Short mmCIF file of C-alpha atoms and ligand atoms in Angstrom, two decimals:
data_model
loop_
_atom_site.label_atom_id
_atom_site.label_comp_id
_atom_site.label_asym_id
_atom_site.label_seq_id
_atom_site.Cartn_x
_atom_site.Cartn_y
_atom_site.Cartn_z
CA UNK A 1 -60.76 -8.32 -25.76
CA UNK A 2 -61.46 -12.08 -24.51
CA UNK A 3 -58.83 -14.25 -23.84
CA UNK A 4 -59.23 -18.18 -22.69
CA UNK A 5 -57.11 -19.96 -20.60
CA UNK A 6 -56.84 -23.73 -20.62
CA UNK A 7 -55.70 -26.50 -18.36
CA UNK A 8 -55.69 -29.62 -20.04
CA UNK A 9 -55.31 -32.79 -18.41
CA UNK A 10 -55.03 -36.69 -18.99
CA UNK A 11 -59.02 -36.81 -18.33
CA UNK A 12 -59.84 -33.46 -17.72
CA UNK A 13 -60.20 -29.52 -19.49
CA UNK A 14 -60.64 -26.77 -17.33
CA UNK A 15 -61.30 -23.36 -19.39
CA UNK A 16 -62.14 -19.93 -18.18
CA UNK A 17 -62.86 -17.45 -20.72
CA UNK A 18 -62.00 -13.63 -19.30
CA UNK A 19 -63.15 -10.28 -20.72
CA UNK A 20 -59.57 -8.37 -20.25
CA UNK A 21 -61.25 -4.99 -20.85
CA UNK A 22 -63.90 -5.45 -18.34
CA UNK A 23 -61.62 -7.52 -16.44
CA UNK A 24 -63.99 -9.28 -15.39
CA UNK A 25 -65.01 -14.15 -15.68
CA UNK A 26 -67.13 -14.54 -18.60
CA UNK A 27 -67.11 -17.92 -18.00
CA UNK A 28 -65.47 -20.94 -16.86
CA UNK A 29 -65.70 -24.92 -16.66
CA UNK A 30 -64.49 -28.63 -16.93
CA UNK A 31 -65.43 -31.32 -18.79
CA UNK A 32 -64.33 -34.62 -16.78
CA UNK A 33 -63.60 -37.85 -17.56
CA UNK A 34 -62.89 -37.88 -20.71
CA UNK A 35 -62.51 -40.77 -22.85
CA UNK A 36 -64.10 -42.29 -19.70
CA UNK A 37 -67.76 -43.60 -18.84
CA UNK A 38 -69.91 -40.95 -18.10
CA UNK A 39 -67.84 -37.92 -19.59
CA UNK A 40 -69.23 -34.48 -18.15
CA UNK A 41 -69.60 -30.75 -18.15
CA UNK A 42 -69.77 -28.35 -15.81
CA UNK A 43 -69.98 -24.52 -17.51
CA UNK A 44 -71.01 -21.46 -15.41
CA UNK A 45 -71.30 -18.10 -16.59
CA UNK A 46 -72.49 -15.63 -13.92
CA UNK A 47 -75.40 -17.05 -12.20
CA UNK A 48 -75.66 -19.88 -14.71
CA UNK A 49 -74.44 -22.97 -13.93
CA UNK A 50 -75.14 -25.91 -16.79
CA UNK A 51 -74.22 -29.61 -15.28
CA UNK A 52 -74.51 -32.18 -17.91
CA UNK A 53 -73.46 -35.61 -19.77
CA UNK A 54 -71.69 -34.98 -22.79
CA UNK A 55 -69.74 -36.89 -25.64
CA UNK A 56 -65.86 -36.50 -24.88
CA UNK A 57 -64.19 -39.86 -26.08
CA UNK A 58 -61.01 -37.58 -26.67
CA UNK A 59 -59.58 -34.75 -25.77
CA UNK A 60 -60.62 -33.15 -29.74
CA UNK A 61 -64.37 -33.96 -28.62
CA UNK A 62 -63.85 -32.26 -24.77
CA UNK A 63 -63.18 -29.47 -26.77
CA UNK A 64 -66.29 -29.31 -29.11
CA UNK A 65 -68.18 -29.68 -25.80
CA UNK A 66 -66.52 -26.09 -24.48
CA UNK A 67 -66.71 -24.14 -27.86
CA UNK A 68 -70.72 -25.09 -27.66
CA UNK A 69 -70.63 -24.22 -24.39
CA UNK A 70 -69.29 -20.72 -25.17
CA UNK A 71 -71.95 -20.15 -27.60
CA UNK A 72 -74.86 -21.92 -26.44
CA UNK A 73 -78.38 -19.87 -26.20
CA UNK A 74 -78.19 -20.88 -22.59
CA UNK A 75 -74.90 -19.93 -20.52
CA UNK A 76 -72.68 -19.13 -24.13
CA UNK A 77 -70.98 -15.82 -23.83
CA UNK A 78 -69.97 -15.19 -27.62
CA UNK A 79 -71.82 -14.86 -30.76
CA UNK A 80 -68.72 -16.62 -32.55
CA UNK A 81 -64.95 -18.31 -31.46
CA UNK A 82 -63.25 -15.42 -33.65
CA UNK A 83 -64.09 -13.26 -30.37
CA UNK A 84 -61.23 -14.93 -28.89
CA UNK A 85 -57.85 -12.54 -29.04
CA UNK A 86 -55.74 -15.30 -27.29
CA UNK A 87 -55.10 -18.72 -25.61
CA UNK A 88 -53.37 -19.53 -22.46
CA UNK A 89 -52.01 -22.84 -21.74
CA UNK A 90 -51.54 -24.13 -18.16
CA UNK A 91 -48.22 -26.14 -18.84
CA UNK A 92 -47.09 -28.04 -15.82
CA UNK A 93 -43.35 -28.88 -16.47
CA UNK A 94 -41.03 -26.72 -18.49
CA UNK A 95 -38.10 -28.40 -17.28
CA UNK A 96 -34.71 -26.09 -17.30
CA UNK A 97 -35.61 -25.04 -20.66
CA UNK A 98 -38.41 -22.68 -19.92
CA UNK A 99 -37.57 -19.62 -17.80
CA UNK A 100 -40.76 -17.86 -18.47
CA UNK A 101 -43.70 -17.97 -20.82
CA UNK A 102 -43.17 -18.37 -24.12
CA UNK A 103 -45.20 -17.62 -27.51
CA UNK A 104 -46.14 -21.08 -28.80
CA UNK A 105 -44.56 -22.46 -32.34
CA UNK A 106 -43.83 -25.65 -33.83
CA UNK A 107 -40.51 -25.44 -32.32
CA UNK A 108 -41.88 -24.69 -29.08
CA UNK A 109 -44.37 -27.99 -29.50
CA UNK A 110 -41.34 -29.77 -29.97
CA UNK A 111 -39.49 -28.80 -27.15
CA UNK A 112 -42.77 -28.81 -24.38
CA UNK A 113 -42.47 -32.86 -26.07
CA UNK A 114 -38.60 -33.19 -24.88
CA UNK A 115 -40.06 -31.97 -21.30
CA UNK A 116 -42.58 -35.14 -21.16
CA UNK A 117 -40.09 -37.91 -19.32
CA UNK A 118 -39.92 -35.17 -16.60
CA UNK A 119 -43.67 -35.09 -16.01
CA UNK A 120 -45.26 -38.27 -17.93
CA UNK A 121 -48.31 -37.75 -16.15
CA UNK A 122 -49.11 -34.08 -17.11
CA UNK A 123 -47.41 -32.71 -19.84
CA UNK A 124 -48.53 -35.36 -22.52
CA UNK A 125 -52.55 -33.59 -21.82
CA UNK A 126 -51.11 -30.34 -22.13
CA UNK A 127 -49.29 -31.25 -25.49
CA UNK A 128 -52.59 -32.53 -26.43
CA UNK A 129 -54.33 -29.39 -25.41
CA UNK A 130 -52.14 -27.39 -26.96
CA UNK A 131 -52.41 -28.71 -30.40
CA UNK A 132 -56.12 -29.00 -30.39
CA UNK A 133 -56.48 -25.55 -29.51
CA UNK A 134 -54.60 -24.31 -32.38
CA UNK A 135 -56.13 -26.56 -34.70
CA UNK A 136 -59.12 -24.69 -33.88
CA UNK A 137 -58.09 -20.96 -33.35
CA UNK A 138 -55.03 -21.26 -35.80
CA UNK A 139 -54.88 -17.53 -36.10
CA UNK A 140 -54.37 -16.43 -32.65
CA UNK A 141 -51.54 -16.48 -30.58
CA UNK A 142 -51.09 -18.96 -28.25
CA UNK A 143 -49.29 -19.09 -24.75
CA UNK A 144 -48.02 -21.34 -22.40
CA UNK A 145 -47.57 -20.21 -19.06
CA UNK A 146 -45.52 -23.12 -16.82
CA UNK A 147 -45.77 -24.26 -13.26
CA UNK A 148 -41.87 -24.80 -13.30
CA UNK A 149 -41.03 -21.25 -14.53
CA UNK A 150 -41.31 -19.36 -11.02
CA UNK A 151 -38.41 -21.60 -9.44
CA UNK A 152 -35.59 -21.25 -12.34
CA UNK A 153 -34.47 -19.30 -9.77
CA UNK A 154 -33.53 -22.06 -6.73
CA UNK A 155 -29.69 -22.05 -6.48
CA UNK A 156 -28.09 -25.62 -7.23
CA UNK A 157 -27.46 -26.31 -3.58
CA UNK A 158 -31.57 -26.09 -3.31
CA UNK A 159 -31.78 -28.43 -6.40
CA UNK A 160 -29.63 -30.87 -6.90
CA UNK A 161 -30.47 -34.56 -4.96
CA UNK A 162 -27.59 -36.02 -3.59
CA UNK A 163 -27.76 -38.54 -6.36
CA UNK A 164 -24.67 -38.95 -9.30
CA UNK A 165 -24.26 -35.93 -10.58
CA UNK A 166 -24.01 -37.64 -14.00
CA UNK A 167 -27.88 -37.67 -13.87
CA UNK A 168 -28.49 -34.22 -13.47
CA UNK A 169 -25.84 -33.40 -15.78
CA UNK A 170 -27.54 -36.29 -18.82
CA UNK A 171 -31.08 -36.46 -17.51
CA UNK A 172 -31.69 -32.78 -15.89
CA UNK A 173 -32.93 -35.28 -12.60
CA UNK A 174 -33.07 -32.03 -10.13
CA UNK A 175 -35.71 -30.36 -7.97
CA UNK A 176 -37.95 -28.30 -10.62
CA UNK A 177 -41.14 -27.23 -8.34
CA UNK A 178 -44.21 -26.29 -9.36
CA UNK A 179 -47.62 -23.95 -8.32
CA UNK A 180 -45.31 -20.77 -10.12
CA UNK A 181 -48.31 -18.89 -11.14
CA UNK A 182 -49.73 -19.04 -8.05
CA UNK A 183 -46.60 -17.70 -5.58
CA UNK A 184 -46.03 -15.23 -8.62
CA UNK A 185 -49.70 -13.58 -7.78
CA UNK A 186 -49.39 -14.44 -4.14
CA UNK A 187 -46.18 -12.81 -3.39
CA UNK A 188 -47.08 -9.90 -5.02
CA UNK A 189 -50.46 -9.58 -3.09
CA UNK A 190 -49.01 -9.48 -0.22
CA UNK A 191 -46.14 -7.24 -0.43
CA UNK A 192 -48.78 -5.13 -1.48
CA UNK A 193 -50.70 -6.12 1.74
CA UNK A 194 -47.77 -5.48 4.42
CA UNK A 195 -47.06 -2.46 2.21
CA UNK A 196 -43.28 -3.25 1.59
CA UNK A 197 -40.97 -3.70 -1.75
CA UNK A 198 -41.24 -7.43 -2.98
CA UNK A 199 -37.49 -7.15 -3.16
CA UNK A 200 -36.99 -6.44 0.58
CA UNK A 201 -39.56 -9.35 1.95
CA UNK A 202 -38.34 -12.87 3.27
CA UNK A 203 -42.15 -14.48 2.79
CA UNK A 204 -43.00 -18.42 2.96
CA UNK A 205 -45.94 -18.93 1.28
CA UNK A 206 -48.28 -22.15 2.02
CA UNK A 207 -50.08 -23.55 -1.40
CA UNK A 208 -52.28 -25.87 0.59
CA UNK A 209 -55.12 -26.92 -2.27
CA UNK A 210 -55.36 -30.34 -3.62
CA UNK A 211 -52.14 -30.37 -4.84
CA UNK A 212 -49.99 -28.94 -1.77
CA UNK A 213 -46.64 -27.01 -1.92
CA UNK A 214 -44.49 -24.52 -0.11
CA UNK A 215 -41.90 -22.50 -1.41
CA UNK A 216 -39.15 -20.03 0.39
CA UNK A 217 -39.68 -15.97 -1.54
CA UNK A 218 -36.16 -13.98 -0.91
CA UNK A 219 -36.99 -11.11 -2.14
CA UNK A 220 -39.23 -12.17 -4.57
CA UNK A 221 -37.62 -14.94 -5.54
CA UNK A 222 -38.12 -18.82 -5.32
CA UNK A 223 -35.07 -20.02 -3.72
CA UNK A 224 -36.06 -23.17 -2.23
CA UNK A 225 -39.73 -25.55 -2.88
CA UNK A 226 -41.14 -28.88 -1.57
CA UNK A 227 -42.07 -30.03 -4.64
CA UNK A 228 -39.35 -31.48 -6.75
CA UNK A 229 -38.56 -33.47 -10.28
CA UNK A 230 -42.28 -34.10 -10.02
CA UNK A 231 -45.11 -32.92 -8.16
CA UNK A 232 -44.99 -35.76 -5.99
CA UNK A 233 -42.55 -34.60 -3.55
CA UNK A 234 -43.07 -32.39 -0.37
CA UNK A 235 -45.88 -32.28 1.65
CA UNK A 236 -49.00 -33.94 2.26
CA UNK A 237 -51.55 -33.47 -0.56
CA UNK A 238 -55.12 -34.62 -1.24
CA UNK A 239 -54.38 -37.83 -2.75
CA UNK A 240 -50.32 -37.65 -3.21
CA UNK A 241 -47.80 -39.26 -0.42
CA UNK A 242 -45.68 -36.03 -0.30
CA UNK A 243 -41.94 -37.31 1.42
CA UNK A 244 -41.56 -40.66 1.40
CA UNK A 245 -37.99 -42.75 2.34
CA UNK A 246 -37.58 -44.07 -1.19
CA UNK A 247 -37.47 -47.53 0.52
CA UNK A 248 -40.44 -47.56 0.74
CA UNK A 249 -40.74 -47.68 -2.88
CA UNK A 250 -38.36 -50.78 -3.39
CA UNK A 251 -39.90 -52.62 -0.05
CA UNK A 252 -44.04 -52.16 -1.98
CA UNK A 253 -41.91 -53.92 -5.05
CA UNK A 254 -39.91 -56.57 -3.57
CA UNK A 255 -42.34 -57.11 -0.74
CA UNK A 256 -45.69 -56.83 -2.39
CA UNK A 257 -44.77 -57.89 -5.78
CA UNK A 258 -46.13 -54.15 -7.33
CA UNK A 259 -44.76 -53.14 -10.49
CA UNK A 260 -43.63 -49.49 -11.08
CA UNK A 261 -46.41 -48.20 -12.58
CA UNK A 262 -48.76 -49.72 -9.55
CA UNK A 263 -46.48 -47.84 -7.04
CA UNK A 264 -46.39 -44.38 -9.27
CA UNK A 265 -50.65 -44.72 -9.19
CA UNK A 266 -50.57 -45.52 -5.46
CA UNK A 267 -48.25 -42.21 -4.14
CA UNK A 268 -49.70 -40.10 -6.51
CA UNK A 269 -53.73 -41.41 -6.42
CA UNK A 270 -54.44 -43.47 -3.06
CA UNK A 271 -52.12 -41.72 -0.66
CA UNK A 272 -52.37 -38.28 1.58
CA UNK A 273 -55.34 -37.53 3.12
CA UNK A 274 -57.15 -40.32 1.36
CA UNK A 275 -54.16 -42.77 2.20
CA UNK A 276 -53.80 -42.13 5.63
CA UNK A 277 -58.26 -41.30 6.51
CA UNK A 278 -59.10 -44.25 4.10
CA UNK A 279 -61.83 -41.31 4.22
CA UNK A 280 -61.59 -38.89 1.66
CA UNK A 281 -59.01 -36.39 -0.17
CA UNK A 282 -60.97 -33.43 0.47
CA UNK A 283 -60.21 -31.48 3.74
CA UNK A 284 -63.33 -30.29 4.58
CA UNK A 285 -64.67 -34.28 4.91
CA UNK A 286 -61.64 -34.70 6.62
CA UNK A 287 -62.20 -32.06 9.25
CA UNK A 288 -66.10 -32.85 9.48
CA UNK A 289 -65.30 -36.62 10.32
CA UNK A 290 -62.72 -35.66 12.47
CA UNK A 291 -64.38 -33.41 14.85
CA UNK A 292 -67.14 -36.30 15.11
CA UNK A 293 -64.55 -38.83 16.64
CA UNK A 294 -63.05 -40.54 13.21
CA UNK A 295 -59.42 -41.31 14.32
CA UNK A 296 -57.91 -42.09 11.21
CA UNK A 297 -59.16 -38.39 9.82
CA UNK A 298 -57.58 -36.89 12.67
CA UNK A 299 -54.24 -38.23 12.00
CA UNK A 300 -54.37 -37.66 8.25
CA UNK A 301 -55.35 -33.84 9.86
CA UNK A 302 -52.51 -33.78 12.39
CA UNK A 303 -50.26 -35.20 9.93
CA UNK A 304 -50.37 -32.80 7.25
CA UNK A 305 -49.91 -29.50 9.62
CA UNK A 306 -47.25 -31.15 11.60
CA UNK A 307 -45.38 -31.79 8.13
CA UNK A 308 -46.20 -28.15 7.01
CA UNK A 309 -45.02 -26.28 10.22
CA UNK A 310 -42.02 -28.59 9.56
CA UNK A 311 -41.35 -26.90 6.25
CA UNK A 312 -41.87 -23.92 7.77
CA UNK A 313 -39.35 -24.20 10.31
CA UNK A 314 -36.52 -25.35 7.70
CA UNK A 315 -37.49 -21.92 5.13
CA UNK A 316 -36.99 -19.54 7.84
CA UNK A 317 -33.54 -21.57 8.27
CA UNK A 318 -33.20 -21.29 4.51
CA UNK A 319 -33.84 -17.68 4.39
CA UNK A 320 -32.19 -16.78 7.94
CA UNK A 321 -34.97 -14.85 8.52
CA UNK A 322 -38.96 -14.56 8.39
CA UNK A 323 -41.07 -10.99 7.87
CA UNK A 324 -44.40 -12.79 6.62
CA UNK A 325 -45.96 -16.37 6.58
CA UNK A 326 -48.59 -16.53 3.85
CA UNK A 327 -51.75 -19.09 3.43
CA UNK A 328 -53.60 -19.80 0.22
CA UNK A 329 -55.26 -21.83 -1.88
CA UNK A 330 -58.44 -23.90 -1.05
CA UNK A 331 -57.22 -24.64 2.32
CA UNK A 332 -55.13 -22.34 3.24
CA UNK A 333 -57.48 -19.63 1.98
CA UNK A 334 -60.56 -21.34 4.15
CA UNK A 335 -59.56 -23.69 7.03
CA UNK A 336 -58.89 -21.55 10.04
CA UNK A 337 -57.90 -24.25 11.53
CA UNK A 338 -55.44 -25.79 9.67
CA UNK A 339 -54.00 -22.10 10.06
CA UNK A 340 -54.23 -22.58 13.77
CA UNK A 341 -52.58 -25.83 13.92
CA UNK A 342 -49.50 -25.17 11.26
CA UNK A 343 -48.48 -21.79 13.62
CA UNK A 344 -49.52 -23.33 17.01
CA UNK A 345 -46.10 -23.22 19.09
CA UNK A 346 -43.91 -21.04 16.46
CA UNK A 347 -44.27 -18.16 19.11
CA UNK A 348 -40.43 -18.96 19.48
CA UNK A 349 -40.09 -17.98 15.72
CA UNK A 350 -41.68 -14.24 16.04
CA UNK A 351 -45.00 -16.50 14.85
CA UNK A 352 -48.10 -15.22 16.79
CA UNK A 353 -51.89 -15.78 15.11
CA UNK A 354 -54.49 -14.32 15.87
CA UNK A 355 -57.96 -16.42 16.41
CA UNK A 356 -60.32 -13.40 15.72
CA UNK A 357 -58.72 -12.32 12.71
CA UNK A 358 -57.83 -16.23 11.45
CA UNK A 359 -61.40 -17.53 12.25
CA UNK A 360 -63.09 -14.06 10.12
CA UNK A 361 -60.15 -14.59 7.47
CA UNK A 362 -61.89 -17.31 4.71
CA UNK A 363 -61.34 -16.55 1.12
CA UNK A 364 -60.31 -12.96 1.62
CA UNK A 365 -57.09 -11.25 2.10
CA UNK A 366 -56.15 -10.52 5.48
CA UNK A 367 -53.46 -9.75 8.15
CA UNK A 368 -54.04 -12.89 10.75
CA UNK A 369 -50.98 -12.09 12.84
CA UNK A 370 -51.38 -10.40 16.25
CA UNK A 371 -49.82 -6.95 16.59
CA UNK A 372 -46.68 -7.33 18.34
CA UNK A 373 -45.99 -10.59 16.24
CA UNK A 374 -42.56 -10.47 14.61
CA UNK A 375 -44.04 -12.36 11.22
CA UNK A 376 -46.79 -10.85 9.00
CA UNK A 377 -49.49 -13.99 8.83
CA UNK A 378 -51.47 -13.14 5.87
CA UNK A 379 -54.33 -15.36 3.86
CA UNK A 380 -54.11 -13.94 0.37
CA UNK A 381 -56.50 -16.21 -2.10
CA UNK A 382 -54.70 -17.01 -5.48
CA UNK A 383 -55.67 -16.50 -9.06
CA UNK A 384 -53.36 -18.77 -11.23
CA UNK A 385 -55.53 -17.85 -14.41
CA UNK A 386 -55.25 -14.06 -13.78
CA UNK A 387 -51.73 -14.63 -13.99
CA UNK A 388 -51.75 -17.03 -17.18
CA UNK A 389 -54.34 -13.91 -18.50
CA UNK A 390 -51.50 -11.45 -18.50
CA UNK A 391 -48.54 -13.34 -19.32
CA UNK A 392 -50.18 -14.35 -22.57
CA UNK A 393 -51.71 -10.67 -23.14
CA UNK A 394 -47.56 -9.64 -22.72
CA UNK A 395 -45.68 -12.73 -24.18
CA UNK A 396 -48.52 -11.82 -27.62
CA UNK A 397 -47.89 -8.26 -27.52
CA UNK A 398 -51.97 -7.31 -26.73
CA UNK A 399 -51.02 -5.98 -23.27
CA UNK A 400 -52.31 -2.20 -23.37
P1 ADP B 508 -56.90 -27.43 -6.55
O1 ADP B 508 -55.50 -27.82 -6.15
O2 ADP B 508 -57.67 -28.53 -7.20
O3 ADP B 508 -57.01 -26.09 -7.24
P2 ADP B 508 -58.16 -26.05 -4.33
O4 ADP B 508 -57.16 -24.97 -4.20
O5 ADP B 508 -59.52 -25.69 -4.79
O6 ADP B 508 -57.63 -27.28 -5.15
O7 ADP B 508 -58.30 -26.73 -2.88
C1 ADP B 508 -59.10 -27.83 -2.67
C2 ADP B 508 -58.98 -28.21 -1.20
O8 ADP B 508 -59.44 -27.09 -0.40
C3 ADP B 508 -59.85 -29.41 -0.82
O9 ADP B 508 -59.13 -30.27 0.04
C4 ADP B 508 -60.98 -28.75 -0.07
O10 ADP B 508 -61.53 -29.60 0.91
C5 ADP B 508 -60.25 -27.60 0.61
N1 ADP B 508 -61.20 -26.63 1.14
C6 ADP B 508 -62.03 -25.81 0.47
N2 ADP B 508 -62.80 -25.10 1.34
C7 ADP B 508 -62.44 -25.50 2.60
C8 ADP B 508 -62.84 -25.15 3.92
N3 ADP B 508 -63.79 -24.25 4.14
N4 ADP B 508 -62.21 -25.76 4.96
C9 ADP B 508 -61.26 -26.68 4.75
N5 ADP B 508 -60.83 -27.05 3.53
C10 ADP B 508 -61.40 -26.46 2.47
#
């Protein structure tokens, strides 16, 4: 049985197509920028890797691109669409109406279209996405699996800003965060790991990838995040200011004369890493140039651990307690030293890495901590789509 999971963007459609029997990547890929110059595709299947222009003006095209893709002679996977069982969406916000994942109808479409002034720059793609998938596999189910889900759980005190209340009450303006599939698989992983009952582990798990978020496990469950009404809040992320004192928002307009919409691009596009190293957003440039003397690299570097091992500091307050710290995603699962630097000094909090074990630990699961250290330090790499795979195999009834 194949199922295909999609995360549609504004410019962007990542697929991966998964064999659930063998359990096994059939094939994934992106085509970028669309309904931009120079529209792309990048499809691997097992050792083939395709890298090509392609027609995308629109989202409808992007998606002609992957179907031919899927079949193509060269790196296609199925004889004919029909193989496909089921679709998962990636849906970022599902505001408070969305708990878990749900089986997508027209009512559904509706609703996922109430949920677009809480996240104007993502869920309008994956509306999009949606509907063009089911124009073209109209007789399968389809599933969409949300980033907000995970933290229904936060208790109001974790939630609410200290704004009128009248806008949470008309607006639902609260903390929602985000990255839910990913401390769903995470969490799991590693109570498997330490060998313990998810419902008896206080756990802080690190999402450090381009997007970057932490979020505070009691027992399983989210009760407090850094992201927050948007995935703008928190910590420092590739390209994305993380915490900023909302003056700073009303001194760029008053100031600098930019308009709303200049400031949103700004946080959210020319800030982080990129902001602060004028260098790059990914990490690993950001390392490389710091190590050979940039200065401005090295302070977007020490910036974002110092603002992490922050966070870190106010969950174990949150939980009153700490039995495992976890890394993942692409930096958390690869940069020993980012590691290093976030738990450097928590010795006072029962925090104790060790270097062996963090410098062998890249993209694997492993226990980092030293022995007599009072937290478990784990690096367990996520799989968002594995969990998108089997919450649409459930929420359609195909789960065997
Ligand atoms: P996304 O949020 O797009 O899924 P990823 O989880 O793939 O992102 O993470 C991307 C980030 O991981 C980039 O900043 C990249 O530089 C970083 N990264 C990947 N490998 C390494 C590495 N070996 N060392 C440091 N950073 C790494």
């Amino acid at each position: 049985m194949k199922v295909i999971v999609i995360n549609c963007g504004s410019s962007s459609i990542k697929y991966q197509l998964h064999d659930v029997s063998l359990d096994q990547v059939l094939a994934k890929g992106i085509v970028a920028r669309i309904g931009e110059e120079g529209s792309s595709l990048r499809h691997q299947a097992g050792d083939t890797v395709i890298e090509k222009d392609v027609a995308a003006s629109s989202h409808g095209e992007a998606f002609e691109v992957i179907r031919r893709a899927l079949l193509d002679p060269e790196g296609g996977v199925m004889s004919g669409v029909s193989e496909i069982s089921a679709v998962g969406h990636r849906v970022v916000h599902g505001g408070e109406t969305f708990v878990d994942s749900v089986l997508i109808t027209d009512d559904v479409v509706a609703k996922l279209e109430k949920c677009i002034p809480l996240a104007p720059l993502h869920n309008p793609a994956n509306v999009i996405g949606i509907r063009e998938a089911r124009r073209i596999l109209p007789d399968v189910p389809h599933v969409a699996v949300f980033d907000t889900a995970f933290h229904q759980t936060l208790p109001p005190k974790a939630y609410l800003y200290a704004v009128p209340y009248e806008l949470y009450e008309t607006h639902r303006v609260r903390r929602y965060g985000f990255h839910g599939m990913s401390y769903r698989y995470v969490s799991k992983r590693a109570a498997g790991l330490l060998e313990k009952p998810l419902n008896k582990v206080k756990m802080i798990i690190c999402h450090l990838g381009n997007g970057v978020s932490m979020a505070a496990l009691d027992g399983g469950k989210s009760v407090d995040t850094s992201m927050g009404l948007t995935p703008l809040e928190g910590l420092i992320m590739g390209t994305r200011s993380g915490d900023v004192d909302p003056g700073v928002i009303f001194f760029l307009h008053r100031e600098l004369g930019l308009s709303v919409d200049r400031i949103e691009d700004l946080l959210n596009r020319e800030s982080g890493l990129l902001g602060i190293s004028g260098a790059s957003n990914d990490m690993r440039d950001v390392i490389r140039k710091a190590s050979e003397g940039n200065q401005r690299c090295r302070l977007a570097l020490e910036g974002f651990a110092y603002r992490a091992k922050k966070f870190v500091g106010a969950y174990a307050a949150a939980l009153g307690g700490l039995d495992a710290l976890v890394f993942t995603a692409g930096i958390g699962e690869n940069s020993p030293l980012v590691r290093q630097m976030i738990c450097e000094n928590l010795e006072c909090m029962g925090i104790s890495l060790d270097e062996t074990k963090n410098e062998e630990a890249v993209g694997v699961e492993k226990l980092i901590s030293t022995p007599t250290s009072r937290v478990s330090i784990l690096v367990v790499p996520t799989d968002e789509e594995r969990v998108i795979v089997m919450d649409t195999l459930a929420v359609a009834g195909l789960a065997g």
